[in-house]
XYZ file of C-alpha atoms in Angstrom:
185
model
C -11.257 60.288 14.135
C -11.842 59.360 10.531
C -10.772 56.017 9.109
C -8.096 57.573 6.859
C -6.488 59.581 9.705
C -6.667 56.457 11.921
C -4.843 54.505 9.170
C -2.300 57.320 8.981
C -1.742 57.069 12.710
C -1.199 53.331 12.452
C 1.379 53.783 9.698
C 3.254 56.537 11.602
C 3.344 54.971 15.059
C 2.776 51.332 14.343
C -0.175 51.142 16.728
C -3.543 52.496 17.597
C -4.953 53.464 20.960
C -6.691 50.095 21.106
C -3.457 48.109 20.487
C -1.183 50.409 22.538
C -1.572 48.018 25.521
C -0.108 45.073 23.602
C 2.508 47.164 21.810
C 5.017 46.494 24.621
C 5.231 42.928 23.336
C 7.108 44.328 20.304
C 10.006 44.993 22.648
C 10.489 41.243 23.132
C 10.226 39.910 19.601
C 14.026 39.539 19.343
C 13.857 36.865 22.054
C 11.634 34.583 19.920
C 14.549 32.804 18.199
C 16.399 32.348 21.510
C 13.322 30.979 23.346
C 12.463 28.578 20.518
C 15.978 27.159 20.047
C 16.648 26.489 23.772
C 14.643 23.220 23.849
C 16.161 22.203 20.549
C 19.668 22.776 21.941
C 18.807 20.883 25.128
C 17.985 17.952 22.832
C 21.350 18.542 21.101
C 19.729 18.847 17.667
C 22.482 21.245 16.548
C 21.678 21.547 12.847
C 17.974 22.112 13.557
C 18.812 24.770 16.221
C 21.081 26.590 13.830
C 18.640 26.611 10.921
C 15.651 27.570 13.175
C 17.649 30.361 14.807
C 18.693 31.902 11.486
C 15.190 31.465 9.942
C 13.344 32.991 12.942
C 15.840 35.849 13.266
C 15.367 36.714 9.587
C 11.615 36.631 10.084
C 11.818 38.911 13.161
C 14.060 41.325 11.297
C 11.734 41.248 8.238
C 8.748 41.867 10.463
C 10.279 44.989 12.024
C 11.560 46.284 8.673
C 8.062 45.859 7.249
C 6.789 47.999 10.166
C 9.507 50.581 9.390
C 11.158 49.941 12.750
C 14.838 49.805 13.545
C 16.700 46.509 13.938
C 17.952 46.016 17.511
C 21.350 44.891 18.660
C 19.764 41.634 19.826
C 18.432 41.004 16.306
C 21.897 41.529 14.816
C 23.675 39.444 17.472
C 21.131 36.632 17.068
C 21.704 36.544 13.311
C 25.485 36.675 13.714
C 25.273 33.945 16.361
C 23.364 31.737 13.929
C 25.761 32.382 11.055
C 28.865 31.810 13.217
C 27.362 28.577 14.531
C 26.491 27.470 11.034
C 30.132 27.987 9.937
C 31.495 26.275 13.072
C 29.094 23.338 12.915
C 28.741 22.657 9.241
C 32.322 23.669 8.368
C 34.236 22.328 11.340
C 31.790 20.100 13.302
C 32.316 22.378 16.345
C 29.485 22.749 18.867
C 31.355 24.765 21.521
C 29.111 27.840 21.346
C 25.895 25.784 21.189
C 26.991 23.604 24.093
C 27.556 26.744 26.219
C 24.604 28.725 24.918
C 23.655 30.260 28.277
C 27.133 31.607 28.959
C 27.493 32.911 25.373
C 24.096 34.681 25.433
C 24.401 36.236 28.854
C 27.921 37.427 28.146
C 26.914 38.924 24.777
C 23.958 40.657 26.349
C 26.026 42.002 29.265
C 28.609 43.395 26.765
C 25.838 45.087 24.813
C 24.478 46.678 27.980
C 27.909 47.925 29.149
C 28.711 49.311 25.659
C 25.360 51.083 25.445
C 26.007 52.767 28.799
C 29.511 53.795 27.712
C 28.136 55.487 24.579
C 25.194 56.930 26.563
C 22.523 55.193 24.488
C 20.807 52.879 27.012
C 20.324 49.381 25.646
C 16.620 49.309 26.482
C 15.852 52.461 24.436
C 15.932 50.538 21.180
C 13.200 48.235 22.469
C 11.190 50.951 24.256
C 10.993 52.925 21.009
C 8.916 50.136 19.573
C 6.341 50.515 22.325
C 5.972 54.265 22.772
C 5.225 57.161 20.475
C 8.098 59.088 18.869
C 7.208 62.231 20.813
C 8.511 60.579 23.972
C 11.919 59.547 22.601
C 13.656 62.876 23.304
C 12.189 63.398 26.770
C 14.786 63.321 29.583
C 12.504 61.024 31.658
C 12.466 58.523 28.774
C 16.275 58.471 28.640
C 16.691 58.326 32.477
C 14.210 55.522 32.871
C 15.868 53.535 30.096
C 19.291 54.153 31.662
C 17.978 52.783 34.969
C 16.371 49.754 33.275
C 19.528 49.122 31.294
C 21.555 49.026 34.460
C 19.064 46.540 36.001
C 19.273 44.349 32.881
C 23.050 44.494 33.027
C 23.087 43.376 36.652
C 20.643 40.612 35.773
C 22.664 39.407 32.762
C 25.823 39.356 34.885
C 24.026 37.399 37.609
C 22.713 34.901 35.036
C 26.225 34.571 33.633
C 27.610 33.808 37.092
C 24.845 31.239 37.570
C 25.625 29.680 34.181
C 29.305 29.437 34.971
C 29.280 28.396 38.640
C 26.028 26.528 39.290
C 26.311 22.918 38.179
C 23.922 21.714 35.533
C 20.500 20.886 36.838
C 17.194 22.501 37.634
C 18.603 25.661 39.291
C 21.144 26.157 36.503
C 18.291 26.641 34.050
C 15.361 27.626 36.215
C 16.873 30.407 38.303
C 17.940 32.590 35.337
C 14.532 32.100 33.707
C 12.771 33.171 36.878
C 14.981 36.256 37.174
C 14.565 37.222 33.515
C 10.797 36.826 33.577
C 10.561 38.767 36.831
C 12.470 41.721 35.402
C 10.635 41.669 32.073
């Protein structure tokens, strides 16, 4: 393959054969702001968490726009979460959402999953499209596998929500959801 057609392939698909193996990581870039702010929130550095969340979310969105990729529901919710928290914290000195971050996040994710199943556009498809070629997007197997994975994620988000609500604070309150999320990912 010539250099110019290889460059064309990169521009059209966002990857090459060599980088296809690591392309699946693009599916998880929306989690970067969430992962980074968790320790900041644990330290109750509310203004830093808000600013870092908004800044990282804007960077993630900018990165995907520069690659001519769609913005995911997680990207939008993360940005809205940061803006709402900025208004609540800086405008009203309210930290309710930040203090209950786990419940808020798992509930928002569960709602996204349920809504995506209702409208028959599985939640995971928006992320999977970043990792596979466009030719696969309309295949029934692609849709069915994403529907199955979306249901699994929904069950997991609901389980994490139950843990966040009913397991007292402590190691299992934080560690068990992380283990479950990493295992499914």
